[in-house]
Short mmCIF file of C-alpha atoms in Angstrom, two decimals:
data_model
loop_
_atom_site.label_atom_id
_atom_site.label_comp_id
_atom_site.label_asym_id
_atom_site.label_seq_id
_atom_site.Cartn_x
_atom_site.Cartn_y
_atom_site.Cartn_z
CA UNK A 1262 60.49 4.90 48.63
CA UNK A 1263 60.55 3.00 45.44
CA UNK A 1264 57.96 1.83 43.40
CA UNK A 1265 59.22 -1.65 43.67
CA UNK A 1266 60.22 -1.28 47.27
CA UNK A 1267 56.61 -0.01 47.98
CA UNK A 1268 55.04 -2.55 46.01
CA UNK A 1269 56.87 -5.40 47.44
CA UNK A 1270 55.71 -3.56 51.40
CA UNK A 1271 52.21 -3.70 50.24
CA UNK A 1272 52.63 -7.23 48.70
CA UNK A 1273 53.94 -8.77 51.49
CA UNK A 1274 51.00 -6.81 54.12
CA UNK A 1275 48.38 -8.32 51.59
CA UNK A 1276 49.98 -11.69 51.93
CA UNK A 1277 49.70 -11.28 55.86
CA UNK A 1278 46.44 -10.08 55.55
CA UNK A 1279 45.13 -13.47 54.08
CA UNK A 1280 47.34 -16.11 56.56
CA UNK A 1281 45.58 -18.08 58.69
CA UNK A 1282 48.11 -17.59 61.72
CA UNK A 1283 48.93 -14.95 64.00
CA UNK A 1284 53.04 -16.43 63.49
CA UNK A 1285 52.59 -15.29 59.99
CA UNK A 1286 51.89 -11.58 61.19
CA UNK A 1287 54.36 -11.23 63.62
CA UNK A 1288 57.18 -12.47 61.28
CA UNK A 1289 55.77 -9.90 58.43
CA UNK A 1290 56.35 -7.37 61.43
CA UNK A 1291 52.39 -6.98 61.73
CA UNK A 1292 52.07 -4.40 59.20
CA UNK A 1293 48.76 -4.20 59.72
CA UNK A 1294 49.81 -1.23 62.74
CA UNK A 1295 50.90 0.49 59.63
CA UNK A 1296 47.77 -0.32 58.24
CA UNK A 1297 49.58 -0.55 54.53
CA UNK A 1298 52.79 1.29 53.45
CA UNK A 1299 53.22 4.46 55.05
CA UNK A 1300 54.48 2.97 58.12
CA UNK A 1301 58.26 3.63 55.73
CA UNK A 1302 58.20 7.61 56.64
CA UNK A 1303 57.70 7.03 60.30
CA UNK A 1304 60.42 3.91 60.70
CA UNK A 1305 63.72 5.99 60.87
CA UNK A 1306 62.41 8.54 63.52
CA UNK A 1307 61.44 5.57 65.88
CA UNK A 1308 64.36 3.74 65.12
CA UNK A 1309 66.47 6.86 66.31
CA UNK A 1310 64.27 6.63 69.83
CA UNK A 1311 64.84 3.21 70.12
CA UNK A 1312 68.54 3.71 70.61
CA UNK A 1313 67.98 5.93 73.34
CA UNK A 1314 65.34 4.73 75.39
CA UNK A 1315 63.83 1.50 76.30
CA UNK A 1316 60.67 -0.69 75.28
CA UNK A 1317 60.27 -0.88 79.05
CA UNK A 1318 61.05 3.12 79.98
CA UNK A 1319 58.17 4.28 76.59
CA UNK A 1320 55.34 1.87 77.69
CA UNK A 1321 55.53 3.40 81.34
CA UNK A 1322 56.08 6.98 79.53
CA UNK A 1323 52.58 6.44 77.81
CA UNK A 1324 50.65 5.05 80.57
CA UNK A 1325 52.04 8.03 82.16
CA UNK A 1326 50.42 10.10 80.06
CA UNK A 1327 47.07 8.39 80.09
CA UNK A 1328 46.60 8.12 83.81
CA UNK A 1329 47.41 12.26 83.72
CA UNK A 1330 46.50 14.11 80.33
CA UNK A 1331 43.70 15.98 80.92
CA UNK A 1332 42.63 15.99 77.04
CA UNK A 1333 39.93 14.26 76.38
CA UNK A 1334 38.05 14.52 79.25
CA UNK A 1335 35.20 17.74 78.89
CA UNK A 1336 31.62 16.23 78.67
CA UNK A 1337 28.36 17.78 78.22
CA UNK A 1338 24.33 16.92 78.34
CA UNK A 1339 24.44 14.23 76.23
CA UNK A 1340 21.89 12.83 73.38
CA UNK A 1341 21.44 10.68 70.14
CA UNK A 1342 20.26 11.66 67.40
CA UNK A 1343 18.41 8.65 64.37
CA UNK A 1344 20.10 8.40 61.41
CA UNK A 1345 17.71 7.77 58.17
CA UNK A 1346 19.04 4.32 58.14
CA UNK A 1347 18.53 3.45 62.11
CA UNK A 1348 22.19 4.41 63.34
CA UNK A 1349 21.85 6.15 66.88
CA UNK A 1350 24.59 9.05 66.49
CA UNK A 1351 26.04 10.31 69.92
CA UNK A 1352 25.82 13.98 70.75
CA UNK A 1353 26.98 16.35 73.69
CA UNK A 1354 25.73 19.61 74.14
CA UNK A 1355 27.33 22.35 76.40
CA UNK A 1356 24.52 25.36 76.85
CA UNK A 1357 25.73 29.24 76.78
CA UNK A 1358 25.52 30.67 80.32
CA UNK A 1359 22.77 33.84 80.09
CA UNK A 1360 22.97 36.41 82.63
CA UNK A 1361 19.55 37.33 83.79
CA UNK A 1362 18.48 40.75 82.13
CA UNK A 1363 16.71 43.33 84.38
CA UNK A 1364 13.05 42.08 83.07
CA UNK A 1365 13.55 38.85 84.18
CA UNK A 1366 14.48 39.99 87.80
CA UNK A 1367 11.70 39.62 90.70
CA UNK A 1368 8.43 37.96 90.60
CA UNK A 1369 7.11 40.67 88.12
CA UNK A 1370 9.23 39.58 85.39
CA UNK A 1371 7.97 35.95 86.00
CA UNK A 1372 4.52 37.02 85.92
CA UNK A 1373 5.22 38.37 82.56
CA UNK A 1374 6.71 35.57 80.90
CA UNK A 1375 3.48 33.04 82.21
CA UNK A 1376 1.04 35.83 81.24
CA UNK A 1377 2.20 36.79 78.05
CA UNK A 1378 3.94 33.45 77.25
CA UNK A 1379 7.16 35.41 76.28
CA UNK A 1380 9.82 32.97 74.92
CA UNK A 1381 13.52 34.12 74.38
CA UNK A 1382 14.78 33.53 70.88
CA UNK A 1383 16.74 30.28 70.39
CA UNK A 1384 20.54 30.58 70.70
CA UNK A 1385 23.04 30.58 68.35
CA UNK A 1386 24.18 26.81 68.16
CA UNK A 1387 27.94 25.86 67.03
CA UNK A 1388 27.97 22.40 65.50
CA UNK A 1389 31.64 20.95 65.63
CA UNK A 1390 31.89 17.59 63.08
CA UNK A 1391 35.20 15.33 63.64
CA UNK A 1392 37.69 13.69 60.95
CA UNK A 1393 38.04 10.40 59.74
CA UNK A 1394 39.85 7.95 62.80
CA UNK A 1395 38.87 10.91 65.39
CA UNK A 1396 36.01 11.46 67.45
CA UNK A 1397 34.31 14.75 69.11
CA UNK A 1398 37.21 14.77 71.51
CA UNK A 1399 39.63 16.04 68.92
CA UNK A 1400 37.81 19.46 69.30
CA UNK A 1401 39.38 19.56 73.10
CA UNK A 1402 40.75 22.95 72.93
CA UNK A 1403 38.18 24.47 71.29
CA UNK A 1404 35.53 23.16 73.45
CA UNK A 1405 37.24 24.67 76.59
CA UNK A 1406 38.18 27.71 75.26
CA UNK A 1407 34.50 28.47 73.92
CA UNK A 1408 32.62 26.79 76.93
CA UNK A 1409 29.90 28.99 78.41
CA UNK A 1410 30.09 31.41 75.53
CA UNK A 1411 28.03 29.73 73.12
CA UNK A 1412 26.11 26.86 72.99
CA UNK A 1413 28.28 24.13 71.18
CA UNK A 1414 27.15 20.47 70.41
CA UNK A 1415 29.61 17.87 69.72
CA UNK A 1416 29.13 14.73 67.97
CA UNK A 1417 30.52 11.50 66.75
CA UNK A 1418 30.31 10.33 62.86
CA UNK A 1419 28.97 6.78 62.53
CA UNK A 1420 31.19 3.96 63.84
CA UNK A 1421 33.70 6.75 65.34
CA UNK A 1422 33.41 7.90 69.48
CA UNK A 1423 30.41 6.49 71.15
CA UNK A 1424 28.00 6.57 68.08
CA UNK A 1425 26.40 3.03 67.11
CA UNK A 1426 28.23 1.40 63.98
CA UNK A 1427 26.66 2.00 60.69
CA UNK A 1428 23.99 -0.51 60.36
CA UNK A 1429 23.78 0.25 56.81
CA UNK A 1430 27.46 -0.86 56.63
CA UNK A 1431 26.97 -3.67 59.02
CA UNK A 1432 24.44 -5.24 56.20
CA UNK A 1433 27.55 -4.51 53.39
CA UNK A 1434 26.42 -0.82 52.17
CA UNK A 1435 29.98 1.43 51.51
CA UNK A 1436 29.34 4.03 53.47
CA UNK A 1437 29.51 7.55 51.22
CA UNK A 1438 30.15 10.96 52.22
CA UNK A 1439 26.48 11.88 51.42
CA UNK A 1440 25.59 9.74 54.20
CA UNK A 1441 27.33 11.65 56.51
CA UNK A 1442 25.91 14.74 55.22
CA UNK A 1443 22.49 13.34 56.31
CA UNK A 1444 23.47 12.39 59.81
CA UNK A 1445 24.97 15.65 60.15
CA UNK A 1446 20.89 16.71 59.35
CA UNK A 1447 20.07 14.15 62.03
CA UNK A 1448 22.22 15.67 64.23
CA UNK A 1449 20.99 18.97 63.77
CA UNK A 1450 17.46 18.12 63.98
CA UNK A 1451 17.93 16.46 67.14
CA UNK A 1452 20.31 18.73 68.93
CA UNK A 1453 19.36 22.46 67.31
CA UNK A 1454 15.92 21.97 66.23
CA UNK A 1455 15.73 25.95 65.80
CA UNK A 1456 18.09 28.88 65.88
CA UNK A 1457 21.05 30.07 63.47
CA UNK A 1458 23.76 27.23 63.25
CA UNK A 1459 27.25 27.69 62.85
CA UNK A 1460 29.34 24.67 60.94
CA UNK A 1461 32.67 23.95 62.06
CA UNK A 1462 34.36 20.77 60.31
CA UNK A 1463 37.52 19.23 60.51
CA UNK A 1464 38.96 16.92 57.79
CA UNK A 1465 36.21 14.54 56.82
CA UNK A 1466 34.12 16.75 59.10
CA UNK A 1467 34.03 20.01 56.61
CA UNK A 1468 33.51 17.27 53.39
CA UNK A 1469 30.20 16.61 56.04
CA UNK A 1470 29.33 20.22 56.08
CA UNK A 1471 29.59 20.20 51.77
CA UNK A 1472 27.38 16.86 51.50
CA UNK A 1473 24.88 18.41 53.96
CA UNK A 1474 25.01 21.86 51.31
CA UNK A 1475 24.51 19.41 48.59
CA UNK A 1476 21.62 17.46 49.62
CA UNK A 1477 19.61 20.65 52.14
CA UNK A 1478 20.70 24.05 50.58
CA UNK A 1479 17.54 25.50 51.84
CA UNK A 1480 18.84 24.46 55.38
CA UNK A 1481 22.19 26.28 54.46
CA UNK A 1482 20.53 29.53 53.13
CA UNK A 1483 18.29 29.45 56.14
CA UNK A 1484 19.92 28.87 59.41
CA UNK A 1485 23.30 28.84 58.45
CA UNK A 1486 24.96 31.88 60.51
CA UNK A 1487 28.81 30.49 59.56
CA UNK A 1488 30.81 28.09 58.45
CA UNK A 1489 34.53 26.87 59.41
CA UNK A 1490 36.63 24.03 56.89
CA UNK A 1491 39.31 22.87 58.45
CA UNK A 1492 41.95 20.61 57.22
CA UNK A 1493 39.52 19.78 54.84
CA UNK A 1494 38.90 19.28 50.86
CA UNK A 1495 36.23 19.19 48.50
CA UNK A 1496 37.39 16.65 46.41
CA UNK A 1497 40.87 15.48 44.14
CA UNK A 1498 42.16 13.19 47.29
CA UNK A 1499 43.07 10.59 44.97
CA UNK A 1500 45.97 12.72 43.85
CA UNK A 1501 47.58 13.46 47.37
CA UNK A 1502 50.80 11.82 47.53
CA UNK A 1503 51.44 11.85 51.50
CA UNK A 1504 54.72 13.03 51.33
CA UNK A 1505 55.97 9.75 49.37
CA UNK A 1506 57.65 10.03 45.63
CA UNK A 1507 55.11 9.66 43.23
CA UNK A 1508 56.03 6.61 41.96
CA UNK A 1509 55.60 5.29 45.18
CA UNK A 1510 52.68 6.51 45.83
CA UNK A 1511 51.25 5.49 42.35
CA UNK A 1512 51.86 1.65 43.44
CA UNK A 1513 50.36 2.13 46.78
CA UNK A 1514 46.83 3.16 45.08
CA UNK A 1515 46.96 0.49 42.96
CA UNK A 1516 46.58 -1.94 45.79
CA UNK A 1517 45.56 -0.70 49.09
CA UNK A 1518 42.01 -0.43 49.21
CA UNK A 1519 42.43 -4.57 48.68
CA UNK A 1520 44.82 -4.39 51.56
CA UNK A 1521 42.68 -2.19 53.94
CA UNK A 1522 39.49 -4.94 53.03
CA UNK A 1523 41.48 -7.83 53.72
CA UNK A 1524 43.17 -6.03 56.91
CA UNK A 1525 39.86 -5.43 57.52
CA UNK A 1526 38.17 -9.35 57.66
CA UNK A 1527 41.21 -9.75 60.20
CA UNK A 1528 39.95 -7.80 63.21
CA UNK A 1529 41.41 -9.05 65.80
CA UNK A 1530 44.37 -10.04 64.40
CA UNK A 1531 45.42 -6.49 63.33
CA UNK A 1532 44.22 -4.92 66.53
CA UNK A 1533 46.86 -7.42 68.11
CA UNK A 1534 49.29 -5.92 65.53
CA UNK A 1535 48.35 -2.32 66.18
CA UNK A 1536 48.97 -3.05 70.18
CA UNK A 1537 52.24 -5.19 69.48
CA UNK A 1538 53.83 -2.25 67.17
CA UNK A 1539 52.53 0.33 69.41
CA UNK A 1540 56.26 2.30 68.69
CA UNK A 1541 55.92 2.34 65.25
CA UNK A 1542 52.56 3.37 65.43
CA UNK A 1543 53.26 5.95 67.04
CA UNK A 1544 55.59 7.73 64.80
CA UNK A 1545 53.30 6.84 62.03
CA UNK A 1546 50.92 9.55 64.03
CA UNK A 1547 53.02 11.75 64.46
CA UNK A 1548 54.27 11.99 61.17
CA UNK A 1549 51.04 12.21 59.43
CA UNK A 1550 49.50 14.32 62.24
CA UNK A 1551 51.91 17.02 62.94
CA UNK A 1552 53.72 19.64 61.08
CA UNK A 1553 56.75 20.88 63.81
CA UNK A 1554 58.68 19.12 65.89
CA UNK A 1555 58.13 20.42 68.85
CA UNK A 1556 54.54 18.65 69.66
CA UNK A 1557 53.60 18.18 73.50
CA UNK A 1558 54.56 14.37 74.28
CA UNK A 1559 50.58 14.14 75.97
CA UNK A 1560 49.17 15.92 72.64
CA UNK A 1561 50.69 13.11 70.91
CA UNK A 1562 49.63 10.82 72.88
CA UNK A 1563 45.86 12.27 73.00
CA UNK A 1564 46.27 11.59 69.18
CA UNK A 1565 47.64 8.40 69.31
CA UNK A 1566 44.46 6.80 71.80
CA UNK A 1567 41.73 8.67 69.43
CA UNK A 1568 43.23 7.04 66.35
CA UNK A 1569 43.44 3.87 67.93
CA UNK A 1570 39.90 3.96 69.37
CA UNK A 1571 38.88 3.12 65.34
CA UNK A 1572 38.71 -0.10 64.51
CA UNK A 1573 40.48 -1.42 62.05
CA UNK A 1574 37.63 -2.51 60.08
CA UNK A 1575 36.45 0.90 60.53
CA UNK A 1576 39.24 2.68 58.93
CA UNK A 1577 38.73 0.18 55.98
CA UNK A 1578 34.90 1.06 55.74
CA UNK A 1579 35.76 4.52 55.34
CA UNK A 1580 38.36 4.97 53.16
CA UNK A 1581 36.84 4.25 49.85
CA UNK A 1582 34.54 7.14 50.41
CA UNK A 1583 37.41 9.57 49.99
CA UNK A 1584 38.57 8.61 46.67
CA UNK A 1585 35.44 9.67 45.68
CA UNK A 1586 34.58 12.33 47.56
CA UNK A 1587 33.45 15.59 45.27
CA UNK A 1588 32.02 18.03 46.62
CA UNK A 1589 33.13 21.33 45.05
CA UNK A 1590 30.09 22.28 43.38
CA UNK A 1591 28.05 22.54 47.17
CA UNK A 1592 30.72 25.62 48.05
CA UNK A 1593 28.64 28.28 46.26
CA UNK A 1594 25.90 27.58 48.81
CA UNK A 1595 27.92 28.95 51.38
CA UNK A 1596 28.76 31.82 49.60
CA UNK A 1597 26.50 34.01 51.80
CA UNK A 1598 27.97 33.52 55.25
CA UNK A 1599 31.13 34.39 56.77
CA UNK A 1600 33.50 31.14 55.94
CA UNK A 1601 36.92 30.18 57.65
CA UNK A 1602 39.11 28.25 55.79
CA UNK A 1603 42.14 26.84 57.92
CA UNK A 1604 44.78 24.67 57.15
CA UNK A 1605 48.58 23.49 57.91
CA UNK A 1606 51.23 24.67 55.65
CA UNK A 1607 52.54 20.96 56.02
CA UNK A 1608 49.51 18.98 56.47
CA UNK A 1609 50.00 15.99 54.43
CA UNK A 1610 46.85 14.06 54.71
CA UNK A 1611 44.73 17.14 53.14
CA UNK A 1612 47.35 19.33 51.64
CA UNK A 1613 46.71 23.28 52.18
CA UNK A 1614 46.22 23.19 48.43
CA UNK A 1615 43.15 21.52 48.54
CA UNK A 1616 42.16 24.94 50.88
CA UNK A 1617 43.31 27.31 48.97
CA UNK A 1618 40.67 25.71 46.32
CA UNK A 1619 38.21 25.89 48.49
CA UNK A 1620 38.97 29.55 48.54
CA UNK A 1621 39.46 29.97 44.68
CA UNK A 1622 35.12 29.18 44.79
CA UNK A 1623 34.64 31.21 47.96
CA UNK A 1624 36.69 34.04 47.88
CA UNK A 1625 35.38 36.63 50.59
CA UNK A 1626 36.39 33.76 52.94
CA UNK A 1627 39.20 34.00 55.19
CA UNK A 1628 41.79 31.89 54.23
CA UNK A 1629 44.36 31.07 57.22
CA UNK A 1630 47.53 29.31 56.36
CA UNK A 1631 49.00 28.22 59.68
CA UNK A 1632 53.12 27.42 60.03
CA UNK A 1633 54.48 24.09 61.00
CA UNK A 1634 51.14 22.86 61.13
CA UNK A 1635 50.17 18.92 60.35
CA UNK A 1636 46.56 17.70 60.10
CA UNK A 1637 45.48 18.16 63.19
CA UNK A 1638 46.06 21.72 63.64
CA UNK A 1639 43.31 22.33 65.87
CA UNK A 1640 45.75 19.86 68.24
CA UNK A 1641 48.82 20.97 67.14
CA UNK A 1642 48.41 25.29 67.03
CA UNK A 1643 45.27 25.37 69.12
CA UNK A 1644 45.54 28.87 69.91
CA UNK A 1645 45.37 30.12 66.30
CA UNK A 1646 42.19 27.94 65.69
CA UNK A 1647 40.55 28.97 68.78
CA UNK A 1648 41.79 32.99 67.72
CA UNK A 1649 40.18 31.99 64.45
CA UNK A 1650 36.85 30.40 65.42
CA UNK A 1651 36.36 33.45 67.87
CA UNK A 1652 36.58 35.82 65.37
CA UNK A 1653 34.17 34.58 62.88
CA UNK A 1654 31.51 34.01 65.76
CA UNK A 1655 32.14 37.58 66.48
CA UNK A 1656 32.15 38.57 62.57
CA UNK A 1657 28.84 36.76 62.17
CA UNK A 1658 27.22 37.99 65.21
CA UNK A 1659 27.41 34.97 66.78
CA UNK A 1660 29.05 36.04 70.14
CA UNK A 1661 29.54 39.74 71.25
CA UNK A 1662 33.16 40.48 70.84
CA UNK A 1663 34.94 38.02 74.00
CA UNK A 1664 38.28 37.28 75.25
CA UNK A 1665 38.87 33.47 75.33
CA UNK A 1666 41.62 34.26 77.55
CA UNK A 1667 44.71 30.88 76.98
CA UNK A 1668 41.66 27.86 77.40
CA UNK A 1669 42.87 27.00 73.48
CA UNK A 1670 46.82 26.73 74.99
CA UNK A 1671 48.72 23.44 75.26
CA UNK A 1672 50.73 25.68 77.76
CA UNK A 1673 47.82 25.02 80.62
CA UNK A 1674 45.54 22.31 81.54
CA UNK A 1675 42.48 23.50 80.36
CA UNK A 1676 39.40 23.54 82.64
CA UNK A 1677 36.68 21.06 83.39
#
C-alpha cells in the first residue's frame, strides 16, 4: 500500500466516521469493520473465497461453527474482584484436585486438624491475563490442558469478557497500562490472597504483568513463583509496521487514533458495519491473528466472536495506551524467577523482536520462538504453549513433573 493510497483509505473512513447517515457508511463500504486501514492486507484473500463460495453457503458455515465449537465454553467458581477506581473485574477460578494424604484418612486425622488447628499451606495459584480485544476465553487450551493440576484463575481486563466497563473511562479518563497493572493487584488480592503466584500474560496481558512489577515489586520479589510473556512487548509499539510498507504505515499513524475516536462516538453505527462486512472481517482476523495457513476453520472462528465481543468504542479506549506503553525498566524485577518468553516467528501485531528484547534484559529466561505462528499462538500452536507453560510450572516447583496428555491439541475437543 501507498502512502497516498493509505492516506486517501483513512481519509475517506474519517469522513464516514463523522456522516450523519448510515447510507453514507454503507457506500464508503463501512470501513469501520476494518476499523481503519488494515482491512487492505486481508481484501485479496476474501476476495479469492468469494469466487468460490457463497454469501449464503459462509453465513450458514459460521453459525455452524458457533452452534458446535466447543472453545470457549470451560467455566469455573466465579468472582469479582474492586478495582481502585470502582470497576468490578470478573474472575474464574478452577481449584487443583488434592488427593487425601494418609494423615488425613479416618476420624483420627480429623481430630488432628480441629485439635491442633493444622492448616495446609496455600496452593500455588496460576494467574492467566488476556490481550487487548480478547477475553479469559482466549486461554481455552491452556485451561483444559492444566485443569485439576493447579489452581488457575482467569480473568477479564476492564471493559473486555464479563468485567464492568471502566468507570474511570466512562467519566473521560484514557485508560493507561498502569491501570491495568493495578487491577491485575485487585485481582490477585481477591482471588489469591496468599500463596506463590505464577504470571502468565498474553499480549497486553504480559505489558499487565510489567505495570504490576512497576508499581508492587515487593509483591513480585515476594510471591512471585514464575512468570510467562507471551506475544507481548515492553514498549517501542509505535514502530511496528503490521506487515504494511513503511510509508504506509507512516500515514496510517498520523491519523488513526482520530479515526478510532470518531469510529468510536459512532457505536452503533460501526457495530452495524462490523456485522454487515462480517467477510472482510474475517480475513482481517485471520491475517493479523495467524501465522500458517493451515488454521482450524472453528479456531478462526473462536477468534473471530472474541474480537467481536469488544466494542468498538472499546477498541478505541484502548489503543492510545499502547503507543505509550514502556515498560522495560520493570523486567529486572523478574529477574529472580524462572521467565518464559514466547512468541510467533510471524506475529505481526507484537513482532518476535519485541521478545527477543525482552530477553536481551532477562537473559536466563527461556526464549521460545515458535514457527508459522501469528499473535495468537496460544490459539494457533496450542500444544507448544501448553508444552511450555508445563515446563516452567515444573522448573519452578510449581507442579510435580505431569503429563498434560493432548488437552492443549486442536486435534480433539477438549474436555469440560
Amino acid at each position: 500500500m501507498s502512502e497516498s493510497s493509505a492516506e486517501a483509505v483513512v481519509a475517506a473512513t474519517a469522513n464516514v466516521a463523522g456522516a450523519a447517515g448510515a447510507a453514507n457508511w454503507r457506500r464508503a463500504g463501512i470501513a469501520g469493520a476494518a476499523i481503519g486501514v488494515l482491512a487492505a492486507g486481508a481484501a485479496a484473500g476474501v476476495a479469492v473465497e468469494r469466487l468460490t463460495v457463497g454469501r449464503g453457503m459462509r453465513k450458514k458455515a459460521r453459525l455452524a461453527l458457533d452452534a458446535t465449537g466447543p472453545y470457549g465454553s470451560l467455566r469455573g467458581t466465579p468472582g469479582r474482584a474492586v478495582a481502585d477506581d470502582g470497576t468490578e473485574l470478573y474472575y474464574e477460578i478452577d481449584e487443583v484436585e488434592v488427593a487425601p494424604t494418609t494423615a488425613d484418612e479416618g476420624a483420627s486425622g480429623s481430630r488432628r486438624r480441629r485439635l491442633f488447628g493444622r492448616k495446609a499451606p496455600a496452593p500455588v495459584t496460576v494467574v492467566f491475563s488476556h490481550g487487548y480485544c480478547l477475553g479469559q476465553d482466549s486461554w481455552h487450551f491452556q485451561r483444559a490442558a492444566l485443569r485439576g493440576l493447579v489452581r488457575a484463575v482467569y480473568w477479564d481486563q476492564r471493559s473486555h469478557g464479563r468485567s464492568e466497563r471502566g468507570r474511570s473511562q466512562a467519566d473521560g479518563v484514557p485508560v493507561g497500562i498502569d491501570q491495568l497493572g493495578r487491577d491485575l493487584k485487585a485481582v490477585i488480592d481477591a482471588a489469591a490472597p496468599e500463596g506463590p503466584v505464577v504470571l502468565a500474560g498474553h499480549s497486553m496481558g504480559g505489558m499487565t504483568m510489567m505495570a504490576l512489577a512497576d508499581q508492587y515489586p515487593a509483591l513480585i520479589r515476594d510471591r512471585v513463583a514464575a512468570v510467562a510473556l507471551i506475544g507481548t512487548s515492553s514498549g517501542k509499539l509505535g514502530e511496528v509496521n503490521f506487515g504494511l510498507p513503511v510509508a504506509g504505515v507512516n500515514a496510517v499513524r498520523r491519523v488513526l487514533p482520530g479515526v478510532l475516536k470518531a469510529l468510536g462516538s459512532q457505536t452503533e453505527l460501526v457495530e452495524k458495519g462490523r456485522r454487515a462486512t462480517a467477510d472482510l472481517f474475517a480475513g482481517l482476523i485471520k491475517r493479523y491473528s495467524f501465522g500458517s495457513k493451515d488454521v482450524d476453520p472453528a479456531v478462526a472462528r473462536f477468534a473471530e466472536r472474541l474480537i467481536e465481543a469488544t466494542p468498538i468504542d472499546v477498541v478505541a479506549e484502548f489503543y492510545p495506551a499502547f503507543t505509550e506503553h514502556d515498560k522495560s525498566g520493570a523486567l529486572p524485577g523478574f529477574r529472580d524467577v524462572p521467565v518464559l518468553i514466547l512468541a510467533g516467528d510471524k506475529d505481526l501485531v507484537t513482532p518476535s523482536s519485541h521478545s527477543e528484547a525482552i530477553a536481551d534484559v532477562l537473559p536466563d529466561a527461556e526464549l521460545v520462538i515458535v514457527p508459522d505462528a501469528g499473535h495468537l499462538v496460544m490459539l494457533e500452536h496450542p500444544e507448544t504453549v501448553t508444552d511450555r507453560l508445563a515446563d516452567l510450572l515444573v522448573r519452578s516447583g510449581t507442579v510435580p513433573a505431569a503429563n498434560v496428555g493432548g488437552h492443549g491439541s486442536t486435534a480433539q475437543q477438549p474436555g469440560h
